Every structure is written in structure tokens, then in C-alpha cells.
């Protein structure tokens, strides 16, 4: 605590806020070369105001790069601080706003439905099912699209509402496949972090692929027949819409959290009040223990208590309602090219089925890389990136005992410094290769279910064969003591299975 206070004083004292200034944002790439520097960076990560220093790449290991976006009015001070403490660093982006204008500034802000939905040729009902990929869309366009799919393809897709956000938006998704109570369920989401647009695009691409290839692609048909698949493309629509309010202003475009009302905390120097909670720190898994902040102005603010936020609370309830059937849960983030599994709070802490988890992750990463050669690493959080608690996949793994629970960090790689503004021409390849990885998980679930069904029908066939009375007096016994099948069940399965209607219980 004392260290935290000192840090805040030495670094941020006597600064004034001019929150409207969007030019002059810099991104620093810092290299902590000693344990002490690493610890100092971690403390800064946990205490810094997003308004001043926003960590794009959290500190993880000694000699591992840390990328920090710093607001214009603090860049000199921050650079002085780094120099004073002997850090190795470089300014990776001199003027972030300039870069955003170059990359995203010419995006049209008023897209009409005709621009967005590609009309199907010879489509009599005028159903617009296809979203033009390689673009970003408002939440209202995405919502309309989901509704249209559900209305026009009710045989395979159903609109679901997971909950309502702080600002009153519906968190919508689609449920694919015919539901029967014995089918296994897979849930895929994206956009829990507002600025991770490539993840939202990837989830949308998955939906687009399913609705438009369902008649031609046997693999998609296999999924629709054998699993129930939910896709929720934007878990944090309030945050996402906020990032779209000014795409070339880093303060808006780089927003990560939800948009919950202001909360305040005294950090040793002043009482700071800020909006938003990092929803991926708000789940009830080792809440607030590590890699999360109690300061509302931090970008990793965990909120006042576990599931304090309507978004995470509703989502946890939704996932819990699938308990027992939920076989895989995948959450899409960006960036670093990582396939992460549980647990994240401490090194070498695994669920009992870690071998299977790892096997499927390794296969998925391999399959993903086969498409364009993109290299992913897999492992638990602290093994390959950093430790943190309160995340959705860890909560799901521990509480719901989900077999495959994965966080995927999409392109670009860790070493890139502008991962949140992925080049547009990378969007579709990113989504395609991710789908290739995800199909490994989907295949596991679908095939396991299929083979369990085959096994079950084979067992029934054998039972049918074996279904006979071993003794001649079964009918007579049943007549004279009507409860005998129930009372002496195990004997009767052996001797009078047919007469007692107990064939389904024959051990094979
Ligand atoms: O920190 C997060 O919530 C995620 N990373 S992101 O850059 N998209 O914000 C997930 C990190 C997963 N890593 C660990 N399990 N430590
Ligand atoms: Zn994220």
C-alpha cells in the first residue's frame, strides 16, 4: 500500500487534466529488465488511471515488453519517470491519433442497411442474411442482423437475450441447432472488452459463415445436427458503442471497460472517480486476488464485488442455466495470438482434466496455424502472459466444470504495438483462421456426442439381444406377487428381464 502511494505521488503529482485533447497520445514500449522494475510496472498497472496511462500490454516477465498508452498532458512526466528509474524504453507510437485517422478516419459513419446487408441474388423474400465482412458495425446494425437471421431462419437459429446492460441495451446472441435435452452445448462470445473490435468481427464472421454455408458445408451441417451452439458477438455493447463515439480519439476508441456509473476511491493522493468496470475481472473466481484493481479509474477495475455488474451477472446466470450440458466455452479477445486455459491466478494450478484441455488446445493452435502460418502459443495465463483473477473462463471452468474453457487472444502477435487497430485486410483472415482453430473444439464436442449415441444404440442392440427370461416361471411369479420385479430387481434383471420389462437395465 505504501509503495502504491509513493508511486502515485512520484509519477502523477501536480498534473492537470485536459481530457478533451485527443492529439499527442503516445504509446511507450517499456522493457523491465530487473525484478524490481517488473514489480514497479505491475503496481503501476494496478493503480494507474486509464485517463493517464492505459496498459495495452500488461507487465508479465522480466525482459517482456510492456506497452502503455499515455495521455498528452502526461507524456513528458511519464518519460521523465522512466528515465529517472533507468528503464529501457522507446516511443512506439509518436502520435496515436494520427495513426487512428490514417487507419480508421475515413470510415463512413452513416452506413445504410443497403450498404451493410448484401442482398442474396434471386432472393424472393428480400431476406438480407449476409453481413459484409471485413468491416465494423454499430451494435444496432449487429442487433438488427441477428434479429433478421432468427426471423428468417427459425429452423436453425433462435434469438436469445442474455441480459440488459447498465445503459439499457439488450445483450443479444443466436442459438444454433435443434435443441434436444441430451445434446451438448457450446458457447462462444466476444467483445467483453470494448476496444477489441477484431474479436467482435470474428464472432460475427462465425455467425455469417453458419447462416450462409449451412446448405453447402457438411461440417456446418454436422454442427447444426449434433450440437447446440450459442454465439454472443458483443458482451459489452455499452463499452463497444462508446469506443465508436469517436474512432480517432484514443480516449474513446481505446476504452476497455463497461460503462457503469462513476465510482470513487482514495488512492493516497486524491479521491478519483471514474466510470466502468473491467467485466473480465468481475466474475466470482478468486475475485480481486491478483491482476485486478480496486481503483475505479484503473482499466482493470474489478468492481465493488463479484458479479456487481448486470452484464457479468446475467451472463453467469445464462451459462449456469446450461450447466451439465455446457461442454465448451470460448471467449474471443485481442490481441497476442494465445490460446489460454485455466487457471490464471497462479502458476501450475490446473483442473483435473488438464491433459485433455491441453491436447485440444495444442491441436486447435496447430489447425489454426495451418491456414496462414500464424503462430499461436497455448498455456495457462501465468505461463504465457500474466496472472489475473475474476475472468469468465476460469469462473466457468471451476464452477460449471466445463470440459473446454478457453480464452483466445487473436491477431496480431504480442510484439506488435497497435493490435487494437488491426489492418482491415487482416480482419477476414483473422476470423477464418480462428474458425479453423475453433472447429477443433466443435469437432471434439460433436464427435464425442455422436460416438456416445452410437455407443448407446449399440448397447441397446446388445441388450435387445440379451433380452430374455432365463427361467420359465416368470409370468407366474409376477402374477402371484405383482411387486416382485421392483422388490427383487437385481435378481429379476438376471432371471426375468423380459417379463419384468427390465431389458434396458441389463449390464453389457
Ligand atoms: O486481461 C484480460 O482480461 C484478457 N487479456 S486482454 O488483453 N484481452 O485484456 C485475458 C487474459 C488472459 N490471460 C490470462 N489468463 N492471464
Ligand atoms: Zn480482452
Short mmCIF file of C-alpha atoms and ligand atoms in Angstrom, two decimals:
data_model
loop_
_atom_site.label_atom_id
_atom_site.label_comp_id
_atom_site.label_asym_id
_atom_site.label_seq_id
_atom_site.Cartn_x
_atom_site.Cartn_y
_atom_site.Cartn_z
CA UNK A 1 0.00 0.00 0.00
CA UNK A 2 2.79 2.39 0.94
CA UNK A 3 4.56 1.63 -2.30
CA UNK A 4 1.37 2.32 -4.19
CA UNK A 5 1.05 5.72 -2.58
CA UNK A 6 4.68 6.61 -3.28
CA UNK A 7 4.25 5.57 -6.86
CA UNK A 8 1.23 7.72 -7.35
CA UNK A 9 2.97 10.71 -5.78
CA UNK A 10 6.23 10.42 -7.72
CA UNK A 11 4.66 9.81 -11.05
CA UNK A 12 1.43 11.80 -11.22
CA UNK A 13 1.79 14.72 -8.86
CA UNK A 14 0.91 18.24 -9.98
CA UNK A 15 -0.71 17.30 -13.24
CA UNK A 16 -3.82 18.85 -14.56
CA UNK A 17 -6.47 17.26 -16.68
CA UNK A 18 -7.36 18.45 -20.12
CA UNK A 19 -9.46 15.48 -21.01
CA UNK A 20 -10.67 16.81 -24.35
CA UNK A 21 -7.32 16.81 -26.05
CA UNK A 22 -7.17 13.87 -28.45
CA UNK A 23 -3.86 14.61 -30.16
CA UNK A 24 -0.47 13.89 -28.69
CA UNK A 25 -1.27 10.46 -27.22
CA UNK A 26 1.87 8.33 -27.28
CA UNK A 27 2.42 4.62 -26.82
CA UNK A 28 5.54 3.74 -24.86
CA UNK A 29 7.17 0.35 -25.11
CA UNK A 30 8.92 -0.32 -21.81
CA UNK A 31 11.24 -3.20 -21.03
CA UNK A 32 11.52 -4.01 -17.32
CA UNK A 33 14.95 -5.58 -17.03
CA UNK A 34 15.02 -6.31 -13.31
CA UNK A 35 12.58 -7.87 -10.87
CA UNK A 36 12.23 -4.56 -9.12
CA UNK A 37 11.29 -2.77 -12.34
CA UNK A 38 8.80 -5.50 -13.15
CA UNK A 39 7.14 -5.19 -9.74
CA UNK A 40 7.02 -1.42 -10.13
CA UNK A 41 5.33 -1.79 -13.52
CA UNK A 42 2.80 -4.26 -12.09
CA UNK A 43 1.95 -1.81 -9.33
CA UNK A 44 1.57 0.95 -11.85
CA UNK A 45 -0.67 -1.30 -13.92
CA UNK A 46 -2.89 -1.90 -10.90
CA UNK A 47 -3.05 1.70 -9.75
CA UNK A 48 -2.80 3.95 -12.80
CA UNK A 49 -5.76 5.91 -14.10
CA UNK A 50 -6.79 4.83 -17.58
CA UNK A 51 -7.10 8.52 -18.35
CA UNK A 52 -3.37 8.84 -17.91
CA UNK A 53 -1.68 5.51 -18.59
CA UNK A 54 -3.57 2.75 -20.32
CA UNK A 55 -1.78 -0.60 -20.48
CA UNK A 56 -2.15 -2.25 -23.85
CA UNK A 57 0.26 -4.94 -22.83
CA UNK A 58 0.37 -5.74 -19.16
CA UNK A 59 3.67 -6.40 -17.42
CA UNK A 60 4.36 -10.10 -17.37
CA UNK A 61 8.01 -11.13 -17.07
CA UNK A 62 11.43 -9.54 -16.75
CA UNK A 63 12.57 -8.56 -20.26
CA UNK A 64 8.99 -8.87 -21.56
CA UNK A 65 7.72 -5.71 -23.25
CA UNK A 66 5.01 -3.55 -21.69
CA UNK A 67 3.03 -1.22 -23.97
CA UNK A 68 1.45 1.81 -22.37
CA UNK A 69 -0.69 4.48 -23.98
CA UNK A 70 -0.09 7.79 -22.23
CA UNK A 71 -2.32 10.85 -22.43
CA UNK A 72 -0.80 14.03 -23.96
CA UNK A 73 -0.67 16.02 -20.74
CA UNK A 74 1.36 13.25 -19.04
CA UNK A 75 3.82 12.08 -21.68
CA UNK A 76 6.73 14.32 -20.56
CA UNK A 77 6.23 13.37 -16.96
CA UNK A 78 6.00 9.69 -17.79
CA UNK A 79 9.12 9.79 -19.91
CA UNK A 80 10.94 11.56 -17.06
CA UNK A 81 9.78 8.87 -14.68
CA UNK A 82 11.09 6.09 -16.94
CA UNK A 83 14.42 7.85 -17.35
CA UNK A 84 14.75 8.51 -13.65
CA UNK A 85 14.23 4.83 -12.85
CA UNK A 86 16.59 3.64 -15.54
CA UNK A 87 14.04 1.85 -17.72
CA UNK A 88 14.85 0.72 -21.22
CA UNK A 89 12.07 2.12 -23.39
CA UNK A 90 11.10 3.52 -26.74
CA UNK A 91 8.23 5.59 -28.00
CA UNK A 92 6.45 3.05 -30.21
CA UNK A 93 3.72 5.40 -31.45
CA UNK A 94 4.54 9.11 -31.55
CA UNK A 95 1.02 10.29 -32.29
CA UNK A 96 -1.72 7.75 -31.82
CA UNK A 97 -4.49 9.99 -33.08
CA UNK A 98 -2.63 10.43 -36.37
CA UNK A 99 -2.38 6.67 -36.69
CA UNK A 100 -6.08 6.24 -35.94
CA UNK A 101 -7.01 8.83 -38.53
CA UNK A 102 -4.84 7.05 -41.10
CA UNK A 103 -6.33 3.66 -40.29
CA UNK A 104 -9.91 4.40 -39.38
CA UNK A 105 -10.53 8.07 -40.07
CA UNK A 106 -12.06 7.55 -43.47
CA UNK A 107 -14.61 5.06 -42.19
CA UNK A 108 -18.10 6.05 -43.12
CA UNK A 109 -20.11 6.93 -40.05
CA UNK A 110 -23.51 6.68 -41.68
CA UNK A 111 -23.87 3.24 -43.17
CA UNK A 112 -27.28 2.45 -44.56
CA UNK A 113 -28.83 -1.00 -44.44
CA UNK A 114 -28.20 -1.39 -48.15
CA UNK A 115 -24.51 -0.85 -47.62
CA UNK A 116 -24.44 -3.34 -44.82
CA UNK A 117 -26.52 -6.27 -45.89
CA UNK A 118 -25.62 -7.95 -49.11
CA UNK A 119 -28.83 -8.90 -50.82
CA UNK A 120 -28.97 -12.51 -51.81
CA UNK A 121 -29.27 -12.95 -55.53
CA UNK A 122 -32.75 -14.11 -56.60
CA UNK A 123 -33.90 -13.75 -53.05
CA UNK A 124 -37.68 -13.54 -53.34
CA UNK A 125 -38.39 -12.58 -49.77
CA UNK A 126 -35.66 -9.96 -49.88
CA UNK A 127 -34.01 -11.52 -46.89
CA UNK A 128 -30.70 -9.92 -46.10
CA UNK A 129 -28.77 -12.52 -44.23
CA UNK A 130 -25.25 -11.63 -45.11
CA UNK A 131 -23.25 -9.01 -43.35
CA UNK A 132 -20.39 -7.63 -45.44
CA UNK A 133 -17.32 -8.93 -43.69
CA UNK A 134 -14.10 -7.03 -43.19
CA UNK A 135 -15.97 -4.06 -41.71
CA UNK A 136 -17.03 -2.92 -38.26
CA UNK A 137 -20.68 -2.22 -37.47
CA UNK A 138 -22.66 -0.43 -34.83
CA UNK A 139 -24.37 -2.52 -32.19
CA UNK A 140 -27.72 -1.54 -33.62
CA UNK A 141 -26.76 -2.92 -37.06
CA UNK A 142 -25.47 -6.11 -35.44
CA UNK A 143 -28.66 -6.47 -33.40
CA UNK A 144 -30.89 -5.96 -36.44
CA UNK A 145 -28.87 -8.53 -38.32
CA UNK A 146 -29.24 -11.09 -35.53
CA UNK A 147 -32.98 -10.46 -35.41
CA UNK A 148 -33.33 -10.92 -39.15
CA UNK A 149 -31.46 -14.20 -39.07
CA UNK A 150 -33.69 -15.50 -36.30
CA UNK A 151 -36.85 -14.36 -38.10
CA UNK A 152 -35.88 -15.84 -41.43
CA UNK A 153 -34.06 -18.99 -40.40
CA UNK A 154 -36.09 -20.15 -37.45
CA UNK A 155 -35.32 -23.76 -38.35
CA UNK A 156 -31.69 -23.33 -37.32
CA UNK A 157 -31.38 -20.08 -35.37
CA UNK A 158 -33.12 -18.52 -32.43
CA UNK A 159 -32.55 -15.04 -31.00
CA UNK A 160 -31.54 -15.06 -27.35
CA UNK A 161 -31.31 -12.25 -24.87
CA UNK A 162 -28.68 -12.83 -22.23
CA UNK A 163 -29.47 -9.73 -20.20
CA UNK A 164 -29.57 -5.95 -20.17
CA UNK A 165 -26.62 -3.59 -19.83
CA UNK A 166 -26.19 -0.64 -17.49
CA UNK A 167 -27.30 1.70 -20.28
CA UNK A 168 -30.30 -0.48 -21.11
CA UNK A 169 -29.08 -2.32 -24.20
CA UNK A 170 -30.09 -5.93 -24.77
CA UNK A 171 -27.17 -8.34 -24.84
CA UNK A 172 -28.20 -10.46 -27.81
CA UNK A 173 -26.97 -13.65 -29.34
CA UNK A 174 -28.04 -16.53 -31.54
CA UNK A 175 -28.69 -20.12 -30.65
CA UNK A 176 -27.93 -22.53 -33.48
CA UNK A 177 -29.02 -26.13 -33.92
CA UNK A 178 -32.09 -28.07 -32.94
CA UNK A 179 -32.21 -28.38 -29.21
CA UNK A 180 -32.79 -31.70 -27.56
CA UNK A 181 -32.09 -32.13 -23.86
CA UNK A 182 -29.31 -34.65 -24.39
CA UNK A 183 -27.30 -32.55 -26.85
CA UNK A 184 -24.10 -30.87 -25.71
CA UNK A 185 -23.82 -27.10 -25.75
CA UNK A 186 -21.01 -24.78 -26.88
CA UNK A 187 -20.96 -21.04 -26.12
CA UNK A 188 -18.78 -18.52 -27.94
CA UNK A 189 -18.66 -14.84 -27.03
CA UNK A 190 -16.68 -11.74 -27.91
CA UNK A 191 -16.46 -8.09 -27.01
CA UNK A 192 -16.34 -8.29 -23.22
CA UNK A 193 -13.56 -5.75 -23.75
CA UNK A 194 -14.90 -2.82 -25.72
CA UNK A 195 -11.89 -1.90 -27.81
CA UNK A 196 -11.22 -5.41 -29.07
CA UNK A 197 -13.08 -4.91 -32.32
CA UNK A 198 -11.36 -7.75 -34.18
CA UNK A 199 -12.87 -10.20 -31.69
CA UNK A 200 -16.37 -8.87 -32.36
CA UNK A 201 -15.72 -9.11 -36.08
CA UNK A 202 -14.55 -12.72 -35.65
CA UNK A 203 -17.68 -13.78 -33.75
CA UNK A 204 -19.80 -12.04 -36.42
CA UNK A 205 -17.87 -13.88 -39.10
CA UNK A 206 -18.73 -17.20 -37.41
CA UNK A 207 -22.42 -16.32 -37.48
CA UNK A 208 -22.21 -15.24 -41.10
CA UNK A 209 -20.46 -18.45 -42.03
CA UNK A 210 -23.03 -20.65 -40.33
CA UNK A 211 -26.08 -18.95 -41.82
CA UNK A 212 -24.64 -18.78 -45.30
CA UNK A 213 -22.94 -22.18 -45.58
CA UNK A 214 -25.47 -24.32 -43.83
CA UNK A 215 -26.75 -25.82 -47.05
CA UNK A 216 -23.39 -26.37 -48.69
CA UNK A 217 -20.90 -27.14 -45.95
CA UNK A 218 -21.15 -30.63 -44.39
CA UNK A 219 -19.06 -29.53 -41.44
CA UNK A 220 -21.59 -26.80 -40.56
CA UNK A 221 -24.42 -29.28 -41.05
CA UNK A 222 -22.65 -31.66 -38.70
CA UNK A 223 -22.56 -28.95 -36.01
CA UNK A 224 -26.18 -27.96 -36.56
CA UNK A 225 -27.22 -31.60 -36.25
CA UNK A 226 -25.08 -32.62 -33.33
CA UNK A 227 -24.55 -29.66 -31.02
CA UNK A 228 -26.32 -26.59 -29.74
CA UNK A 229 -24.12 -23.55 -30.39
CA UNK A 230 -24.66 -20.11 -28.88
CA UNK A 231 -22.79 -17.09 -30.23
CA UNK A 232 -22.94 -13.77 -28.41
CA UNK A 233 -20.88 -11.36 -30.54
CA UNK A 234 -20.89 -8.31 -28.23
CA UNK A 235 -20.98 -8.98 -24.49
CA UNK A 236 -20.29 -5.38 -23.56
CA UNK A 237 -22.34 -3.34 -26.03
CA UNK A 238 -22.26 -0.16 -23.92
CA UNK A 239 -18.48 -0.16 -23.97
CA UNK A 240 -18.41 -1.05 -27.66
CA UNK A 241 -20.74 1.80 -28.58
CA UNK A 242 -18.61 4.14 -26.50
CA UNK A 243 -15.50 3.16 -28.47
CA UNK A 244 -17.40 4.07 -31.63
CA UNK A 245 -18.37 7.57 -30.48
CA UNK A 246 -15.08 8.98 -31.77
CA UNK A 247 -13.00 6.44 -33.61
CA UNK A 248 -10.00 8.67 -33.95
CA UNK A 249 -9.92 9.84 -30.35
CA UNK A 250 -7.82 7.41 -28.29
CA UNK A 251 -9.82 8.22 -25.15
CA UNK A 252 -12.93 6.76 -26.75
CA UNK A 253 -11.54 4.20 -29.19
CA UNK A 254 -9.26 2.59 -26.57
CA UNK A 255 -11.95 2.21 -23.88
CA UNK A 256 -11.90 -1.31 -22.39
CA UNK A 257 -14.45 -1.49 -19.60
CA UNK A 258 -18.23 -1.37 -19.28
CA UNK A 259 -19.99 1.97 -18.80
CA UNK A 260 -21.22 1.56 -15.26
CA UNK A 261 -21.73 4.78 -13.29
CA UNK A 262 -18.85 6.59 -11.62
CA UNK A 263 -17.33 5.07 -8.51
CA UNK A 264 -14.69 6.76 -6.35
CA UNK A 265 -11.68 5.67 -4.33
CA UNK A 266 -8.93 7.46 -2.46
CA UNK A 267 -5.54 6.44 -3.84
CA UNK A 268 -3.39 8.09 -1.19
CA UNK A 269 -3.22 11.40 -3.02
CA UNK A 270 -6.74 12.22 -4.04
CA UNK A 271 -10.20 10.84 -4.42
CA UNK A 272 -10.55 9.70 -8.02
CA UNK A 273 -13.88 8.89 -9.60
CA UNK A 274 -14.34 7.03 -12.89
CA UNK A 275 -16.88 5.12 -14.91
CA UNK A 276 -16.72 1.48 -15.95
CA UNK A 277 -15.77 -1.95 -14.66
CA UNK A 278 -13.49 -4.47 -16.33
CA UNK A 279 -16.10 -7.19 -16.76
CA UNK A 280 -13.38 -9.78 -17.16
CA UNK A 281 -12.35 -9.11 -13.56
CA UNK A 282 -15.88 -9.15 -12.17
CA UNK A 283 -16.58 -12.90 -12.23
CA UNK A 284 -16.62 -14.80 -8.99
CA UNK A 285 -13.30 -16.55 -9.43
CA UNK A 286 -10.69 -15.55 -6.79
CA UNK A 287 -12.28 -12.12 -7.02
CA UNK A 288 -9.79 -9.22 -6.63
CA UNK A 289 -6.89 -11.50 -5.72
CA UNK A 290 -4.43 -10.72 -8.49
CA UNK A 291 -4.06 -8.76 -11.74
CA UNK A 292 -7.12 -6.68 -10.90
CA UNK A 293 -7.53 -3.27 -9.34
CA UNK A 294 -9.72 -1.82 -6.63
CA UNK A 295 -9.38 1.67 -8.10
CA UNK A 296 -12.32 2.64 -10.31
CA UNK A 297 -10.06 4.68 -12.60
CA UNK A 298 -7.94 1.67 -13.42
CA UNK A 299 -8.67 -0.13 -16.66
CA UNK A 300 -8.63 -3.41 -14.71
CA UNK A 301 -11.04 -2.20 -12.02
CA UNK A 302 -12.81 -5.29 -10.72
CA UNK A 303 -15.95 -3.52 -9.49
CA UNK A 304 -17.26 -3.33 -5.91
CA UNK A 305 -17.95 -7.07 -5.61
CA UNK A 306 -18.09 -10.23 -7.69
CA UNK A 307 -20.99 -10.07 -10.16
CA UNK A 308 -21.79 -6.49 -9.14
CA UNK A 309 -22.33 -5.71 -12.83
CA UNK A 310 -25.55 -6.57 -14.67
CA UNK A 311 -23.63 -7.78 -17.72
CA UNK A 312 -21.41 -10.33 -15.94
CA UNK A 313 -24.17 -11.34 -13.55
CA UNK A 314 -26.63 -12.03 -16.36
CA UNK A 315 -24.01 -13.86 -18.35
CA UNK A 316 -23.08 -16.08 -15.41
CA UNK A 317 -26.77 -16.88 -14.92
CA UNK A 318 -27.11 -17.71 -18.58
CA UNK A 319 -24.09 -20.04 -18.51
CA UNK A 320 -25.29 -21.61 -15.27
CA UNK A 321 -28.66 -22.38 -16.87
CA UNK A 322 -26.74 -24.62 -19.30
CA UNK A 323 -24.89 -26.46 -16.55
CA UNK A 324 -24.37 -30.14 -17.21
CA UNK A 325 -24.75 -29.68 -20.96
CA UNK A 326 -22.17 -26.95 -21.47
CA UNK A 327 -19.19 -28.77 -22.89
CA UNK A 328 -17.17 -25.87 -24.31
CA UNK A 329 -16.95 -22.15 -23.61
CA UNK A 330 -14.77 -19.91 -25.76
CA UNK A 331 -14.27 -16.19 -25.28
CA UNK A 332 -12.63 -14.11 -28.01
CA UNK A 333 -10.25 -11.28 -27.12
CA UNK A 334 -7.48 -9.42 -28.83
CA UNK A 335 -4.53 -9.49 -29.03
CA UNK A 336 -1.32 -11.60 -28.68
CA UNK A 337 -2.07 -14.87 -30.53
CA UNK A 338 -2.64 -17.01 -27.48
CA UNK A 339 -4.89 -19.95 -26.67
CA UNK A 340 -5.32 -19.75 -22.91
CA UNK A 341 -6.76 -22.25 -20.46
CA UNK A 342 -7.32 -22.44 -16.71
CA UNK A 343 -6.29 -21.44 -14.21
CA UNK A 344 -4.99 -17.87 -14.46
CA UNK A 345 -4.49 -16.81 -10.89
CA UNK A 346 -1.44 -18.91 -10.06
CA UNK A 347 1.20 -20.84 -11.95
CA UNK A 348 0.87 -24.60 -12.19
CA UNK A 349 -2.73 -24.59 -10.98
CA UNK A 350 -4.89 -26.76 -13.17
CA UNK A 351 -8.24 -28.52 -13.24
CA UNK A 352 -8.07 -32.34 -13.06
CA UNK A 353 -8.70 -32.72 -16.81
CA UNK A 354 -5.74 -30.53 -17.81
CA UNK A 355 -4.29 -33.19 -20.13
CA UNK A 356 -7.42 -33.20 -22.28
CA UNK A 357 -7.67 -29.40 -22.15
CA UNK A 358 -4.07 -29.11 -23.31
CA UNK A 359 -4.40 -31.77 -26.00
CA UNK A 360 -7.33 -29.99 -27.66
CA UNK A 361 -5.67 -26.56 -27.30
CA UNK A 362 -2.49 -27.86 -28.96
CA UNK A 363 -4.49 -29.36 -31.81
CA UNK A 364 -6.54 -26.16 -32.24
CA UNK A 365 -3.43 -23.99 -32.39
CA UNK A 366 -1.92 -26.32 -34.95
CA UNK A 367 -5.05 -26.29 -37.09
CA UNK A 368 -5.28 -22.51 -36.85
CA UNK A 369 -1.68 -22.13 -37.98
CA UNK A 370 -2.14 -24.41 -40.94
CA UNK A 371 -4.19 -21.80 -42.78
CA UNK A 372 -1.80 -18.82 -42.98
CA UNK A 373 1.11 -19.90 -40.82
CA UNK A 374 0.01 -17.72 -37.87
CA UNK A 375 1.83 -18.83 -34.74
CA UNK A 376 -0.12 -19.16 -31.52
CA UNK A 377 1.12 -20.24 -28.12
CA UNK A 378 -1.04 -22.14 -25.67
CA UNK A 379 -0.90 -22.42 -21.89
CA UNK A 380 -2.40 -21.02 -18.73
CA UNK A 381 -2.42 -17.24 -18.18
CA UNK A 382 0.58 -17.02 -15.87
CA UNK A 383 2.52 -19.49 -18.01
CA UNK A 384 2.26 -17.47 -21.20
CA UNK A 385 1.05 -13.95 -20.43
CA UNK A 386 0.20 -12.87 -16.85
CA UNK A 387 -1.76 -13.89 -13.80
CA UNK A 388 -5.17 -12.46 -13.12
CA UNK A 389 -8.39 -13.37 -11.35
CA UNK A 390 -12.08 -12.72 -11.90
CA UNK A 391 -12.14 -13.83 -15.55
CA UNK A 392 -15.05 -15.55 -17.24
CA UNK A 393 -13.31 -18.73 -18.45
CA UNK A 394 -11.76 -19.51 -15.08
CA UNK A 395 -15.07 -18.97 -13.33
CA UNK A 396 -16.81 -21.20 -15.89
CA UNK A 397 -14.18 -23.91 -15.60
CA UNK A 398 -14.30 -24.03 -11.83
CA UNK A 399 -17.99 -23.51 -11.21
CA UNK A 400 -19.60 -25.22 -14.16
CA UNK A 401 -16.90 -27.86 -14.67
CA UNK A 402 -16.78 -27.16 -18.37
CA UNK A 403 -14.52 -29.52 -20.24
CA UNK A 404 -13.12 -27.00 -22.73
CA UNK A 405 -12.93 -23.44 -21.42
CA UNK A 406 -10.67 -21.21 -23.50
CA UNK A 407 -9.72 -17.55 -23.82
CA UNK A 408 -8.38 -16.81 -27.29
CA UNK A 409 -6.27 -13.72 -27.91
CA UNK A 410 -6.44 -13.06 -31.65
CA UNK A 411 -4.01 -11.40 -34.04
CA UNK A 412 -1.69 -9.64 -34.06
CA UNK A 413 1.20 -11.12 -32.09
CA UNK A 414 2.43 -9.90 -28.75
CA UNK A 415 5.31 -7.99 -30.31
CA UNK A 416 3.02 -5.70 -32.36
CA UNK A 417 2.23 -2.36 -30.80
CA UNK A 418 -1.01 -1.40 -32.47
CA UNK A 419 -3.04 -4.57 -32.05
CA UNK A 420 -6.35 -2.91 -31.27
CA UNK A 421 -6.37 -1.19 -34.67
CA UNK A 422 -5.83 -4.21 -36.80
CA UNK A 423 -5.46 -3.50 -40.51
CA UNK A 424 -8.82 -4.01 -42.20
CA UNK A 425 -7.37 -6.50 -44.64
CA UNK A 426 -6.43 -8.71 -41.70
CA UNK A 427 -9.95 -8.99 -40.35
CA UNK A 428 -11.24 -11.80 -42.54
CA UNK A 429 -8.03 -13.88 -42.41
CA UNK A 430 -8.03 -13.47 -38.62
CA UNK A 431 -11.61 -14.72 -38.42
CA UNK A 432 -11.00 -17.56 -40.87
CA UNK A 433 -8.00 -18.98 -39.09
CA UNK A 434 -9.71 -18.62 -35.72
CA UNK A 435 -12.67 -20.58 -37.05
CA UNK A 436 -10.22 -23.31 -38.13
CA UNK A 437 -8.98 -23.49 -34.52
CA UNK A 438 -12.46 -23.36 -33.04
CA UNK A 439 -13.67 -26.21 -35.27
CA UNK A 440 -11.22 -28.48 -33.44
CA UNK A 441 -13.20 -27.86 -30.26
CA UNK A 442 -16.55 -28.11 -32.04
CA UNK A 443 -15.50 -31.39 -33.69
CA UNK A 444 -14.50 -32.83 -30.31
CA UNK A 445 -17.87 -32.00 -28.82
CA UNK A 446 -19.92 -33.10 -31.84
CA UNK A 447 -17.97 -36.32 -32.33
CA UNK A 448 -17.99 -37.24 -28.67
CA UNK A 449 -21.75 -36.82 -28.64
CA UNK A 450 -22.14 -38.78 -31.86
CA UNK A 451 -19.97 -41.61 -30.62
CA UNK A 452 -21.76 -41.68 -27.29
CA UNK A 453 -25.02 -42.01 -29.22
CA UNK A 454 -23.58 -44.76 -31.37
CA UNK A 455 -22.30 -46.47 -28.23
CA UNK A 456 -25.70 -46.11 -26.64
CA UNK A 457 -27.55 -47.57 -29.62
CA UNK A 458 -25.02 -50.40 -29.83
CA UNK A 459 -25.59 -51.14 -26.15
CA UNK A 460 -29.33 -51.12 -26.71
CA UNK A 461 -28.93 -53.56 -29.56
CA UNK A 462 -26.91 -55.91 -27.36
CA UNK A 463 -29.46 -55.52 -24.56
CA UNK A 464 -32.20 -56.32 -27.02
CA UNK A 465 -30.35 -59.48 -27.99
CA UNK A 466 -29.88 -60.49 -24.41
CA UNK A 467 -33.42 -59.60 -23.51
CA UNK A 468 -34.97 -62.86 -22.45
CA UNK A 469 -36.26 -64.74 -19.40
CA UNK A 470 -33.71 -67.15 -18.03
CA UNK A 471 -36.38 -69.08 -16.08
CA UNK A 472 -39.71 -70.47 -17.19
CA UNK A 473 -41.84 -69.37 -14.23
CA UNK A 474 -41.51 -65.59 -14.65
CA UNK A 475 -45.07 -64.88 -15.71
CA UNK A 476 -46.44 -66.99 -12.88
CA UNK A 477 -44.24 -65.19 -10.29
CA UNK A 478 -45.32 -61.82 -11.49
CA UNK A 479 -48.95 -62.83 -11.30
CA UNK A 480 -48.68 -64.12 -7.76
CA UNK A 481 -46.53 -61.24 -6.48
CA UNK A 482 -47.05 -58.12 -8.63
CA UNK A 483 -44.23 -56.18 -6.90
CA UNK A 484 -41.56 -58.77 -7.40
CA UNK A 485 -39.88 -57.01 -10.35
CA UNK A 486 -39.32 -53.91 -8.26
CA UNK A 487 -38.64 -55.54 -4.91
CA UNK A 488 -36.11 -58.09 -6.21
CA UNK A 489 -34.89 -56.02 -9.08
CA UNK A 490 -31.34 -57.31 -9.47
CA UNK A 491 -32.43 -60.96 -9.40
CA UNK A 492 -35.24 -60.26 -11.81
CA UNK A 493 -32.94 -58.43 -14.26
CA UNK A 494 -30.94 -61.65 -14.35
CA UNK A 495 -33.81 -64.15 -14.45
CA UNK A 496 -36.93 -62.45 -15.81
CA UNK A 497 -35.73 -59.35 -17.69
CA UNK A 498 -38.28 -59.65 -20.47
CA UNK A 499 -41.37 -60.27 -18.36
CA UNK A 500 -40.36 -57.55 -15.91
CA UNK A 501 -39.59 -55.01 -18.68
CA UNK A 502 -36.07 -54.57 -17.34
CA UNK A 503 -34.11 -55.13 -20.55
CA UNK A 504 -32.79 -51.57 -20.57
CA UNK A 505 -31.04 -52.31 -17.27
CA UNK A 506 -29.13 -55.35 -18.42
CA UNK A 507 -25.41 -54.79 -17.92
CA UNK A 508 -23.45 -55.22 -21.14
O1 LIG B 1 -6.67 -9.39 -19.33
C1 LIG B 1 -7.66 -9.92 -19.83
O2 LIG B 1 -8.77 -9.85 -19.34
C2 LIG B 1 -7.53 -10.69 -21.13
N1 LIG B 1 -6.48 -10.14 -21.93
S1 LIG B 1 -6.77 -8.79 -22.76
O3 LIG B 1 -5.53 -8.30 -23.32
N2 LIG B 1 -7.74 -9.12 -23.95
O4 LIG B 1 -7.41 -7.86 -21.90
C3 LIG B 1 -7.38 -12.16 -20.83
C4 LIG B 1 -6.03 -12.50 -20.39
C5 LIG B 1 -5.94 -13.94 -20.25
N3 LIG B 1 -4.74 -14.13 -19.65
C6 LIG B 1 -4.62 -14.74 -18.50
N4 LIG B 1 -5.38 -15.78 -18.26
N5 LIG B 1 -3.79 -14.27 -17.66
ZN1 LIG B 2 -9.67 -8.64 -23.78
#
